[in-house]
PDB file of C-alpha atoms and ligand atoms in Angstrom:
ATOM      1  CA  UNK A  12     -89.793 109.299 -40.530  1.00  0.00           C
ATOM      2  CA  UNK A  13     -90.870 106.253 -42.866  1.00  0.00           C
ATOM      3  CA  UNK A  14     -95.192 106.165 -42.799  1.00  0.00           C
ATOM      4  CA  UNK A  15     -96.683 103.232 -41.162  1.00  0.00           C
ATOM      5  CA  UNK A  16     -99.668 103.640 -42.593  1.00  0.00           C
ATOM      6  CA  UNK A  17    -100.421 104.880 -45.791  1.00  0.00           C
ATOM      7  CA  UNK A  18    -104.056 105.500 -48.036  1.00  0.00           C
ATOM      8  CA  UNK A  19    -103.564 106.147 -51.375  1.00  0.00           C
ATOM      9  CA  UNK A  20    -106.650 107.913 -53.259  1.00  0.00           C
ATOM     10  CA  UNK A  21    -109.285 105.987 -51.305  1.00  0.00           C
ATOM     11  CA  UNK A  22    -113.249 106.175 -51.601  1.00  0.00           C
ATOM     12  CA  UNK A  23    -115.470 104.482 -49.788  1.00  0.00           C
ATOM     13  CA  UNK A  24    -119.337 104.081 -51.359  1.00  0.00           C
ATOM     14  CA  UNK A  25    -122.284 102.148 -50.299  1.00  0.00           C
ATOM     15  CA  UNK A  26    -124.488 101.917 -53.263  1.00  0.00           C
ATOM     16  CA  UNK A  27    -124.761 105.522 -55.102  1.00  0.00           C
ATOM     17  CA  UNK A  28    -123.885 106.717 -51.564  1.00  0.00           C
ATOM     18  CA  UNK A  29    -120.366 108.169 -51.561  1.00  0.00           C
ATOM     19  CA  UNK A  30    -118.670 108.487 -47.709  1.00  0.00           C
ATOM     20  CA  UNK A  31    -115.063 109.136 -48.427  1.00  0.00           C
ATOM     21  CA  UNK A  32    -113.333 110.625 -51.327  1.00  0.00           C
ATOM     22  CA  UNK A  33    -109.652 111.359 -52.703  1.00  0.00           C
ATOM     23  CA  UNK A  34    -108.353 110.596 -49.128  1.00  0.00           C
ATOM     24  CA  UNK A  35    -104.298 110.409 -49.393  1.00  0.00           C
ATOM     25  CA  UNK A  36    -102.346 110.423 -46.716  1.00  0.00           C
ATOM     26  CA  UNK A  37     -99.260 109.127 -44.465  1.00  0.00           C
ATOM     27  CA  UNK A  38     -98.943 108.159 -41.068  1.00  0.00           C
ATOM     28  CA  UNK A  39     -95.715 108.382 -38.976  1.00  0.00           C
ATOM     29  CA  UNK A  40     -94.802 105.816 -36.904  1.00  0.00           C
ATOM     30  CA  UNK A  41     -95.246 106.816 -33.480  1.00  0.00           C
ATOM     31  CA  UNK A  42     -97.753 109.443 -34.519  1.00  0.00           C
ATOM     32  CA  UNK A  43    -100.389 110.584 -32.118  1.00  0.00           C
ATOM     33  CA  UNK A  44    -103.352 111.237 -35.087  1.00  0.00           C
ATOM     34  CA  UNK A  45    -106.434 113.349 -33.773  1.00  0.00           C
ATOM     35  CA  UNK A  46    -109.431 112.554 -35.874  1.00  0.00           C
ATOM     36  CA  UNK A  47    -112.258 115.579 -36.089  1.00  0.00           C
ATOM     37  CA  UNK A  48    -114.962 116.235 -38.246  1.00  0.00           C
ATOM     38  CA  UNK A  49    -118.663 116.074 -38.060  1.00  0.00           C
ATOM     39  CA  UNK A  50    -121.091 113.584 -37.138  1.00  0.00           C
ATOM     40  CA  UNK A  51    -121.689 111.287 -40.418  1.00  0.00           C
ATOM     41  CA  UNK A  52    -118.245 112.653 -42.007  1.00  0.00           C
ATOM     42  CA  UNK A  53    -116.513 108.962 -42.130  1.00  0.00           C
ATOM     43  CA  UNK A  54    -114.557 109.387 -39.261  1.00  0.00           C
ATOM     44  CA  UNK A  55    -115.449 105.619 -37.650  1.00  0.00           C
ATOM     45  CA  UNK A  56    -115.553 104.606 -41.598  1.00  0.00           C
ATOM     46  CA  UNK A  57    -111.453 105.342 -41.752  1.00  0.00           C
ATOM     47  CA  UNK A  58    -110.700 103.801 -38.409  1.00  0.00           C
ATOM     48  CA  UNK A  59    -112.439 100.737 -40.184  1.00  0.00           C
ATOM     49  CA  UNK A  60    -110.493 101.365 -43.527  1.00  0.00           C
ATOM     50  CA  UNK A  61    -106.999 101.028 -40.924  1.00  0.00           C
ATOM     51  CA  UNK A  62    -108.364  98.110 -39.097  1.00  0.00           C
ATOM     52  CA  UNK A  63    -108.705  96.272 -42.226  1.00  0.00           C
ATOM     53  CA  UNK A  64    -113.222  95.531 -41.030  1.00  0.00           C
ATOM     54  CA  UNK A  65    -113.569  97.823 -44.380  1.00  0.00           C
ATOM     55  CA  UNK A  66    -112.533  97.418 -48.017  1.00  0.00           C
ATOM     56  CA  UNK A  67    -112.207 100.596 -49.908  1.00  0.00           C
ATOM     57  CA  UNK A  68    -114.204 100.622 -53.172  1.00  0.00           C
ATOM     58  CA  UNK A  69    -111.444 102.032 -54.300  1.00  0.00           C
ATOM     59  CA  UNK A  70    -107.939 103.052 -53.544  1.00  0.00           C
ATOM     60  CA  UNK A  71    -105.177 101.521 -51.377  1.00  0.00           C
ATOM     61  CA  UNK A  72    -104.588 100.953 -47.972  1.00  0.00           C
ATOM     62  CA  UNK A  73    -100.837 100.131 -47.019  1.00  0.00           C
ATOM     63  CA  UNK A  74     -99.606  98.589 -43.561  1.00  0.00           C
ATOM     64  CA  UNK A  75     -95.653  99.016 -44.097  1.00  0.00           C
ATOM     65  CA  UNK A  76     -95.434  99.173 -47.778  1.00  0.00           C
ATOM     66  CA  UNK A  77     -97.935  95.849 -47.413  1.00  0.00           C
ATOM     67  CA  UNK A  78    -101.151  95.863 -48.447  1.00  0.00           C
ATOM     68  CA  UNK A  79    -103.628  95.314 -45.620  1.00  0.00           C
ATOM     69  CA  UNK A  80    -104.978  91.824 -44.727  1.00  0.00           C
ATOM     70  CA  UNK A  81    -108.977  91.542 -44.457  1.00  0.00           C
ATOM     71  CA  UNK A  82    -108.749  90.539 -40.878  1.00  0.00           C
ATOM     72  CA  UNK A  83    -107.973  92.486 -37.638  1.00  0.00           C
ATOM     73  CA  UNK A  84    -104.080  91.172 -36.986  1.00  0.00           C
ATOM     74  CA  UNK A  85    -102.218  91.849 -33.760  1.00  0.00           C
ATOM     75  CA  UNK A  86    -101.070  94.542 -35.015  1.00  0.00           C
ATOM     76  CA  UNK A  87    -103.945  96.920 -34.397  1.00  0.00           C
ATOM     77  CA  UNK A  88    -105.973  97.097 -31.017  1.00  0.00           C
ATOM     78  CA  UNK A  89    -109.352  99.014 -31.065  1.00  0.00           C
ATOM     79  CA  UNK A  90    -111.452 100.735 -28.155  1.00  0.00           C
ATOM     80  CA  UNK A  91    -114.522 102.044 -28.837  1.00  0.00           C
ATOM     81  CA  UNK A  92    -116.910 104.558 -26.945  1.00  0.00           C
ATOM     82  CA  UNK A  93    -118.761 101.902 -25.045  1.00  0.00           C
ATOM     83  CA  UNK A  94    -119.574  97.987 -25.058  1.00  0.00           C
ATOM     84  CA  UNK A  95    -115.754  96.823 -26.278  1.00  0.00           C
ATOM     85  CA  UNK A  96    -115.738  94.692 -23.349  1.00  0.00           C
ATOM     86  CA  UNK A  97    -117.353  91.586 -22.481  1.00  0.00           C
ATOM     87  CA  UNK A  98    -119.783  92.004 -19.678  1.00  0.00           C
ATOM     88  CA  UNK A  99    -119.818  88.369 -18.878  1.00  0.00           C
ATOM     89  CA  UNK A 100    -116.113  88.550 -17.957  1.00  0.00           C
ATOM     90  CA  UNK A 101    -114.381  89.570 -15.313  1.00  0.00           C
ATOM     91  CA  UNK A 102    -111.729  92.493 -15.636  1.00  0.00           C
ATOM     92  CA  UNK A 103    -109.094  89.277 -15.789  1.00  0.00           C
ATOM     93  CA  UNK A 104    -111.117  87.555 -17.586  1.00  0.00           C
ATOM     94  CA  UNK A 105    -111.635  89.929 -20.262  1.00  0.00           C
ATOM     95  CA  UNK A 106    -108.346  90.455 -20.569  1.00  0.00           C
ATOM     96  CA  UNK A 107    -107.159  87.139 -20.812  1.00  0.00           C
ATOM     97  CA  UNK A 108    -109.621  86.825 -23.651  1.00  0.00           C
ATOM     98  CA  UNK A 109    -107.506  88.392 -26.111  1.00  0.00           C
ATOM     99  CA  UNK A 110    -104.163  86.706 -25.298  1.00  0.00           C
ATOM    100  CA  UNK A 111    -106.224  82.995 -24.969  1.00  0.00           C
ATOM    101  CA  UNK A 112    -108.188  83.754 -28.802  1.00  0.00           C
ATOM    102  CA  UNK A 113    -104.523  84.900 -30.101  1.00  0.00           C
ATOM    103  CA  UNK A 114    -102.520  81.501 -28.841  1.00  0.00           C
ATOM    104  CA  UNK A 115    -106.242  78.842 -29.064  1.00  0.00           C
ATOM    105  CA  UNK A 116    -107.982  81.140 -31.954  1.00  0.00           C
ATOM    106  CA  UNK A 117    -110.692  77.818 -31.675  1.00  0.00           C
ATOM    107  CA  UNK A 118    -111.264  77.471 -28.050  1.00  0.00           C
ATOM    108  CA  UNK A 119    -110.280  80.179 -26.376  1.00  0.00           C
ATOM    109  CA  UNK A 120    -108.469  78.469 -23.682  1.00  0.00           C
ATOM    110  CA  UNK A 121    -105.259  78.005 -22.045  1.00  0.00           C
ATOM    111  CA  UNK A 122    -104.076  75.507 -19.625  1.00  0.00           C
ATOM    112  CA  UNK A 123    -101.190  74.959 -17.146  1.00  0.00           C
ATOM    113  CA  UNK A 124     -98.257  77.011 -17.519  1.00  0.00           C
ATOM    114  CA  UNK A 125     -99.474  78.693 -20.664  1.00  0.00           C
ATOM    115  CA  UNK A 126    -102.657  79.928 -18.914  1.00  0.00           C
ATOM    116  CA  UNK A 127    -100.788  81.223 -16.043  1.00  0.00           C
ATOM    117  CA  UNK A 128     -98.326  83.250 -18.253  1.00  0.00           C
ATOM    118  CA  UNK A 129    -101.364  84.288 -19.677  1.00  0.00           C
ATOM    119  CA  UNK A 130    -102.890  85.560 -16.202  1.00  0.00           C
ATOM    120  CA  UNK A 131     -99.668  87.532 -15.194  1.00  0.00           C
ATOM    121  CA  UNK A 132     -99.154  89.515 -18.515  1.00  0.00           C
ATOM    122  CA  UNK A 133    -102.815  90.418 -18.111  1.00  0.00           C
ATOM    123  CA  UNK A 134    -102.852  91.031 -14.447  1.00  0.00           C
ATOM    124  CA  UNK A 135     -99.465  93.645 -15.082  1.00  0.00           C
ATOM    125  CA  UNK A 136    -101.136  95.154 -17.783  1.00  0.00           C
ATOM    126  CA  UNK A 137    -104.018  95.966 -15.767  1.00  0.00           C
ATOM    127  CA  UNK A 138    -102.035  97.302 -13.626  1.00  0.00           C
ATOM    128  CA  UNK A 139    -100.741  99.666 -15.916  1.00  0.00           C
ATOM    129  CA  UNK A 140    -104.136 100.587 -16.466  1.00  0.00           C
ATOM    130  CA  UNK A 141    -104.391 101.360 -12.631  1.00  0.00           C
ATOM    131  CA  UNK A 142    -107.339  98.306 -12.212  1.00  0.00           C
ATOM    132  CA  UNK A 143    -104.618  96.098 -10.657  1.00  0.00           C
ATOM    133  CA  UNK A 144    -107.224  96.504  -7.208  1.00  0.00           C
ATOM    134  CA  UNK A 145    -110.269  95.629  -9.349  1.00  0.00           C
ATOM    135  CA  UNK A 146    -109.078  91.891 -11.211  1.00  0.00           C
ATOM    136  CA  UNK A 147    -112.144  90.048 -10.169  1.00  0.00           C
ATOM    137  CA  UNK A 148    -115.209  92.722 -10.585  1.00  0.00           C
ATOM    138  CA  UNK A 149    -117.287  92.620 -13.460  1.00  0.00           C
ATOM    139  CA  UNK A 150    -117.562  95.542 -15.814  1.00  0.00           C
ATOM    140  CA  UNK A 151    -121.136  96.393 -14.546  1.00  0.00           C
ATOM    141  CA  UNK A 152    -119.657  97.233 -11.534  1.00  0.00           C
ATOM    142  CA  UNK A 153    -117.571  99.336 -12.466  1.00  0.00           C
ATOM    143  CA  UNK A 154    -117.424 103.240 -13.594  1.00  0.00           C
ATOM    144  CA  UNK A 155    -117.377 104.510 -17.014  1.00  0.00           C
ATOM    145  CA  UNK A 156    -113.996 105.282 -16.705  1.00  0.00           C
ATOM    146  CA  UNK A 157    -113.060 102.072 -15.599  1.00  0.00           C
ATOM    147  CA  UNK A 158    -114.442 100.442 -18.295  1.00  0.00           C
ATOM    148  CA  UNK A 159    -112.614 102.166 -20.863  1.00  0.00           C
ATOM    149  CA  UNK A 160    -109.336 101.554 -18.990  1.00  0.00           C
ATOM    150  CA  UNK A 161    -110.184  97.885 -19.119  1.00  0.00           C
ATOM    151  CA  UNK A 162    -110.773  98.482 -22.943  1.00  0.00           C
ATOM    152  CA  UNK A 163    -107.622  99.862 -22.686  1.00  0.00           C
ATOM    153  CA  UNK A 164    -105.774  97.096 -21.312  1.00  0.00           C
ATOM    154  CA  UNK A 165    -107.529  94.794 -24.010  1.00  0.00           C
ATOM    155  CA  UNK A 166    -106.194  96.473 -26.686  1.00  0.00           C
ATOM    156  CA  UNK A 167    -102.781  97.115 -25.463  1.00  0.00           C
ATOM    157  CA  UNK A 168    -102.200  93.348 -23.928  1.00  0.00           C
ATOM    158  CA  UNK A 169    -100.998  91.684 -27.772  1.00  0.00           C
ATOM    159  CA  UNK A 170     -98.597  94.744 -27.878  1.00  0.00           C
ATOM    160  CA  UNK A 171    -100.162  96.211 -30.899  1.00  0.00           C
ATOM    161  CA  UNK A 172     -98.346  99.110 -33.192  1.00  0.00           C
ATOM    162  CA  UNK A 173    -101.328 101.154 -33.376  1.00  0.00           C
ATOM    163  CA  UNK A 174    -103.981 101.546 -31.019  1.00  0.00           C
ATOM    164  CA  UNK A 175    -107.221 102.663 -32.586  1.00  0.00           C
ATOM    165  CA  UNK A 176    -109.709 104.636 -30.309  1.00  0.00           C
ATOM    166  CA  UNK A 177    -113.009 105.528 -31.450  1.00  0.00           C
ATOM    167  CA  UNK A 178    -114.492 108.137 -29.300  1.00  0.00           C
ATOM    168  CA  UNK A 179    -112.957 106.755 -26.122  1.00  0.00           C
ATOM    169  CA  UNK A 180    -113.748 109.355 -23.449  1.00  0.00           C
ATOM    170  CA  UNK A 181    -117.107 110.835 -25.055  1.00  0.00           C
ATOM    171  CA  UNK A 182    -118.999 109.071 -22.441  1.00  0.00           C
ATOM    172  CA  UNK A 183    -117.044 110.210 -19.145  1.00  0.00           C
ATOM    173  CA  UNK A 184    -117.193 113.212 -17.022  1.00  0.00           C
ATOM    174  CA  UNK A 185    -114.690 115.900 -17.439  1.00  0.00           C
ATOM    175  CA  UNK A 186    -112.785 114.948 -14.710  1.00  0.00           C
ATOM    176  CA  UNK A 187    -112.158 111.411 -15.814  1.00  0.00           C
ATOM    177  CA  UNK A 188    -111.343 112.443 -18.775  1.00  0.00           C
ATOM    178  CA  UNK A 189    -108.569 114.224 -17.436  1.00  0.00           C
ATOM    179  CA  UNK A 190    -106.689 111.222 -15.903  1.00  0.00           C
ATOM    180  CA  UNK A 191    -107.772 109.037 -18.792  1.00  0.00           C
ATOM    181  CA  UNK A 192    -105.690 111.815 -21.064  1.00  0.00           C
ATOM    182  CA  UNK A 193    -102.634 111.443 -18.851  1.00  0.00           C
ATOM    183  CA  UNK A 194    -102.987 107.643 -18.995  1.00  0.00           C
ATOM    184  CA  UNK A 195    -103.187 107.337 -22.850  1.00  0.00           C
ATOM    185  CA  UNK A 196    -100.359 109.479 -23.081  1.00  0.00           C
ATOM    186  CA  UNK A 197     -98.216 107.983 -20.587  1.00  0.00           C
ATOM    187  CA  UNK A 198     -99.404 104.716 -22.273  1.00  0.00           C
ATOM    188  CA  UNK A 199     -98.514 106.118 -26.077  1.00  0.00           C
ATOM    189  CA  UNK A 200     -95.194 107.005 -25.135  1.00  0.00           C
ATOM    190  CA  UNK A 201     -94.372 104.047 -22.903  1.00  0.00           C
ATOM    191  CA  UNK A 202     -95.512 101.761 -25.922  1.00  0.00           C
ATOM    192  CA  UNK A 203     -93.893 103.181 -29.128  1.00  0.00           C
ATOM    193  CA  UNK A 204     -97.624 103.227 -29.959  1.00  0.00           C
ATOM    194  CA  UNK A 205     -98.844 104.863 -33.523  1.00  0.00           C
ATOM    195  CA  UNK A 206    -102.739 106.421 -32.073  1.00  0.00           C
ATOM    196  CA  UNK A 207    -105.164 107.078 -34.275  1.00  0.00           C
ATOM    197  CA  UNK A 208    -108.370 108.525 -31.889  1.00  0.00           C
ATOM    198  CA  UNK A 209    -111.292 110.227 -33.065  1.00  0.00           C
ATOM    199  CA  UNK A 210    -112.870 112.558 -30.716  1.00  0.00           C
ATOM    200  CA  UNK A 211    -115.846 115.099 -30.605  1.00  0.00           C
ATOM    201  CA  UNK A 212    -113.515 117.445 -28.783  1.00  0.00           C
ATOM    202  CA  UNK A 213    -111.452 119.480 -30.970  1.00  0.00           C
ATOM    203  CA  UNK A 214    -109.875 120.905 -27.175  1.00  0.00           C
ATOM    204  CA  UNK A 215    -109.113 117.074 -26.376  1.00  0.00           C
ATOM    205  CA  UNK A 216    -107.668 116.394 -30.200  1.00  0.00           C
ATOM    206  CA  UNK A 217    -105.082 119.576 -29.878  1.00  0.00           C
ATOM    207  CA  UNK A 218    -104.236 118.870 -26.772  1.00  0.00           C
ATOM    208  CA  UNK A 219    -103.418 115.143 -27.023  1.00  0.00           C
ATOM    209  CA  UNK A 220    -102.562 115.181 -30.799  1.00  0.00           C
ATOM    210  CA  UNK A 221     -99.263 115.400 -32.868  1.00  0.00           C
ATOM    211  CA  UNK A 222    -101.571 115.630 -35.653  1.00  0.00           C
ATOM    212  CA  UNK A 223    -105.315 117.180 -36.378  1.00  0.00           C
ATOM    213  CA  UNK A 224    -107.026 115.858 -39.430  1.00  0.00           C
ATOM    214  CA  UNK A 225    -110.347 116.944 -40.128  1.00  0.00           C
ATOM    215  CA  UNK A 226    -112.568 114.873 -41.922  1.00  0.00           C
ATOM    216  CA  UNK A 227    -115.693 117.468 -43.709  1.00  0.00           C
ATOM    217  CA  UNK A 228    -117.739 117.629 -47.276  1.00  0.00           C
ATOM    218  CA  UNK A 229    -115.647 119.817 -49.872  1.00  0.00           C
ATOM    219  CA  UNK A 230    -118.652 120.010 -52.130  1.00  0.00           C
ATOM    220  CA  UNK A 231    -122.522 119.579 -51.458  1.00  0.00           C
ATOM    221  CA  UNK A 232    -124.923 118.822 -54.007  1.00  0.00           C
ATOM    222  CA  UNK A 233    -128.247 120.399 -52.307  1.00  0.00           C
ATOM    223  CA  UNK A 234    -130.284 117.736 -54.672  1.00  0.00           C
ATOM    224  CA  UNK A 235    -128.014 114.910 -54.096  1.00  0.00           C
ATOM    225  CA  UNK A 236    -126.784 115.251 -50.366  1.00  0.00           C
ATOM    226  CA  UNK A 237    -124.935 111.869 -51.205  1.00  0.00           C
ATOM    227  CA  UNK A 238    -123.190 112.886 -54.462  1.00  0.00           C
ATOM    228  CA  UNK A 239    -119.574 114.080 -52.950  1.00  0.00           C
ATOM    229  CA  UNK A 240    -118.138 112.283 -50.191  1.00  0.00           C
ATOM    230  CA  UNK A 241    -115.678 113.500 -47.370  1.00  0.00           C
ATOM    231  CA  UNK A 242    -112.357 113.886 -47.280  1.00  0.00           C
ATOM    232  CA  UNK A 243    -109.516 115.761 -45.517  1.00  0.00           C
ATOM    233  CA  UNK A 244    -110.255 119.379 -44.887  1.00  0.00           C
ATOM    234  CA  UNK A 245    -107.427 120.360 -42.103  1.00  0.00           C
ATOM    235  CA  UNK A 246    -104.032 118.220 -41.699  1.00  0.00           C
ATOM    236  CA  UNK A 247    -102.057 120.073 -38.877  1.00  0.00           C
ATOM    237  CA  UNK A 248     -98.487 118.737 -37.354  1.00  0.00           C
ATOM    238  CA  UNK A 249     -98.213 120.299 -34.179  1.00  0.00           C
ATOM    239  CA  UNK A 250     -96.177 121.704 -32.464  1.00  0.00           C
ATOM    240  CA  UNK A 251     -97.006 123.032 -29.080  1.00  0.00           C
ATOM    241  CA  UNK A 252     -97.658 126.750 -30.620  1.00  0.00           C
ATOM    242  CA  UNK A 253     -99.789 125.536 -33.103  1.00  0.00           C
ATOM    243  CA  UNK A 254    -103.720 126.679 -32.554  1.00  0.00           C
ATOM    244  CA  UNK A 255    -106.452 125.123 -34.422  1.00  0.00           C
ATOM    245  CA  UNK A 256    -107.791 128.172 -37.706  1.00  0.00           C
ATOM    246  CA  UNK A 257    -110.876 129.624 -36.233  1.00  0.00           C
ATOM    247  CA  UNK A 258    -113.117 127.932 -39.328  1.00  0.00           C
ATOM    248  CA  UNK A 259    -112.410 124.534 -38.048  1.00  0.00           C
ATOM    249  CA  UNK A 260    -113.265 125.416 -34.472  1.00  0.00           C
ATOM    250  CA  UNK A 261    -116.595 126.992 -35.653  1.00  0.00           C
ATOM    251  CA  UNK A 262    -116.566 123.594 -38.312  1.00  0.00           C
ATOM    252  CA  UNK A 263    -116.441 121.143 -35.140  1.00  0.00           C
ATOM    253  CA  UNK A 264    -115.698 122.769 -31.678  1.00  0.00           C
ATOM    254  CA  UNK A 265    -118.061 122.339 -28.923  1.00  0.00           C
ATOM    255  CA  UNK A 266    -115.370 124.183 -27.172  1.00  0.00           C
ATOM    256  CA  UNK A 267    -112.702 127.105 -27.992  1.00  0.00           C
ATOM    257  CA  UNK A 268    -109.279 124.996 -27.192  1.00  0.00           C
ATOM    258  CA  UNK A 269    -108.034 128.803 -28.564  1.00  0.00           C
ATOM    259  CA  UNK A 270    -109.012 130.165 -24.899  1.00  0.00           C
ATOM    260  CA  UNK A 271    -107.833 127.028 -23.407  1.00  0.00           C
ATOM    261  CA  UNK A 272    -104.630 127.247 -25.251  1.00  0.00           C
ATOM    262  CA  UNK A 273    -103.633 130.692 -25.551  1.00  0.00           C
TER     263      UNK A 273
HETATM  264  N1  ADP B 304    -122.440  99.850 -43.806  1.00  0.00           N
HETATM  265  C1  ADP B 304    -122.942 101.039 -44.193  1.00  0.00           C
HETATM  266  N2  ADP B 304    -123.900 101.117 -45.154  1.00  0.00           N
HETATM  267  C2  ADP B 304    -124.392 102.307 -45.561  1.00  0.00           C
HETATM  268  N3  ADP B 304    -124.003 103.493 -45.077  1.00  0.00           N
HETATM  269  C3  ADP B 304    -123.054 103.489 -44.129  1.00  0.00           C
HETATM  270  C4  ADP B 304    -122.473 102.277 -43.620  1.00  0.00           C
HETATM  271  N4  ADP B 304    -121.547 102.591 -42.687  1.00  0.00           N
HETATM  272  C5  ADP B 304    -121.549 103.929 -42.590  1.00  0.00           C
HETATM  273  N5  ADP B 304    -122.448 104.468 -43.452  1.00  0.00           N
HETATM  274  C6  ADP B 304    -122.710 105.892 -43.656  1.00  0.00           C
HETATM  275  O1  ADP B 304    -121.476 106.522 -43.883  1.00  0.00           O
HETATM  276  C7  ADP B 304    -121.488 107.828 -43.343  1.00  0.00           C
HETATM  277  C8  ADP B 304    -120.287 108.007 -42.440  1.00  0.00           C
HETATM  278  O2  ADP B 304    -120.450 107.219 -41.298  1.00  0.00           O
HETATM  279  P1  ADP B 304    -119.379 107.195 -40.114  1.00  0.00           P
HETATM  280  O3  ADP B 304    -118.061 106.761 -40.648  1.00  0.00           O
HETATM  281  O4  ADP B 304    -119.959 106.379 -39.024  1.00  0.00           O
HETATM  282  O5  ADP B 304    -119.305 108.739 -39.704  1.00  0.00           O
HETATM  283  P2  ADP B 304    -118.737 109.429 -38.376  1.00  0.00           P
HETATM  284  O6  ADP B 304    -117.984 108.405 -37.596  1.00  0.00           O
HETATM  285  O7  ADP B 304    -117.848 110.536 -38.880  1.00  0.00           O
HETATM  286  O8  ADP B 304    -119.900 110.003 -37.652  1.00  0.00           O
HETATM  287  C9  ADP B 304    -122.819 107.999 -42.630  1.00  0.00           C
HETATM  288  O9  ADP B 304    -123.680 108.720 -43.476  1.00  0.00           O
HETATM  289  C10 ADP B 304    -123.277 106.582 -42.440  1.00  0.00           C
HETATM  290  O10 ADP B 304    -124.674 106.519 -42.413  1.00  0.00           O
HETATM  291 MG1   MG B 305    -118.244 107.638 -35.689  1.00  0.00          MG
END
């Protein structure tokens, strides 16, 4: 399979501050990319490096042998743990955002036949989302899991290639997090998409991923903690027999997806 995505010996450094180091990598179209590591390893700093928010300092980033344009194009859709929605919006509303700034990028606004085209592809894909019930509530009103199925919808309604998902389900109760793993996967696969989601949960990255990267320090300067940067530890394909080395569960895990999986 041709990459979609590839990083060619990137670092990432804020003043004598190094983040990322030596990352090289390629990903698949129609990859489902698990993102581990721990707190402070660069994980949100490489979603940024994809959705072009983030130069490297140095290195390449390539969208489809092209290199990748400063701004966010329609080609990648981002949720984040909380707060990616507008909470002056309605669940419509909010949705119709992103097609109205992609058509009136100055206004914001659609009229007539335009506007209504725009209120039926976001009232279906909220209904993909299962909110099609909840068009006119407000996200205050509504559930944590909710929320991040409006997100959802957000993202997905331009029809981006990859969907980028920053913690998504850190926030929600187990059992939410259940049917929002169901949805992203029926959602992936429905899509074509290329997912690139970094999660606490190295139970919630084997189980959803095609792919585990883990993103930890190779080298630690104990008078310089800022001297080496991160880069990739673990880069697992999965397959469904594949279990996560013991090291990287004690590395990351909260949980033992071992005992889950086995
Ligand atoms: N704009 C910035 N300026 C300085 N340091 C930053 C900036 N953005 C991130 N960092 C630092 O980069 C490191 C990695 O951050 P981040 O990518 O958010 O890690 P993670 O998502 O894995 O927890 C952290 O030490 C963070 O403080
Ligand atoms: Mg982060």
């Amino acid at each position: 399979m041709s990459a979609l995505i590839e990083l060619r010996n990137i670092w990432v450094e804020y003043g004598d501050k190094i983040v990322l180091e030596r990352v090289s990598l390629q990903l698949a179209e129609g990859s489902f990319v698990a993102v581990v590591g721990p707190s402070g390893a660069g994980k949100s700093t490489f979603l940024r490096l994809i959705l072009g928010q983030e130069p490297p300092t140095r290195g390449q980033v390539l969208l489809g042998d092209m290199p990748m344009r400063a701004e966010c194009g329609p080609d990648r859709g981002v949720v984040f743990q909380r707060y990616s929605v507008f909470p002056h919006l309605t669940t419509l509303r909010n949705v119709m955002f992103g097609i109205e700034c992609g058509q009136a990028p100055f206004t914001a606004r659609l009229f007539g036949a335009q506007r209504r085209a725009a209120r039926d592809k976001a009232a279906e894909m909220l209904a993909a989302v299962g909110l099609e019930h909840s068009l006119d509530v407000y996200p205050a009103q509504m559930s944590g899991g909710m929320q991040q199925r409006l997100a959802i919808a957000q993202a997905l309604v331009k029809h981006p290639r990859i969907l980028l998902l920053d913690e998504p389900f850190g926030a929600l109760d187990p059992g939410t997090r259940l049917d929002m793993h169901a949805l992203i996967t029926r959602l992936w696969q429905e899509h074509g998409l290329t997912i690139l989601m970094v999660t606490h949960d190295i139970g919630e990255a084997f189980k959803l991923g095609t792919r585990v990267l883990a993103f930890d320090k190779r080298r630690h300067d104990p008078h310089a903690p800022h001297r080496f940067g991160a880069t990739v530890t673990y880069d697992l394909s999965l397959d469904r027999k594949t279990l996560p080395p013991p090291a990287l569960v004690e590395a990351v895990g909260d949980t033992d997806p071992r005992k889950e999986i086995a």
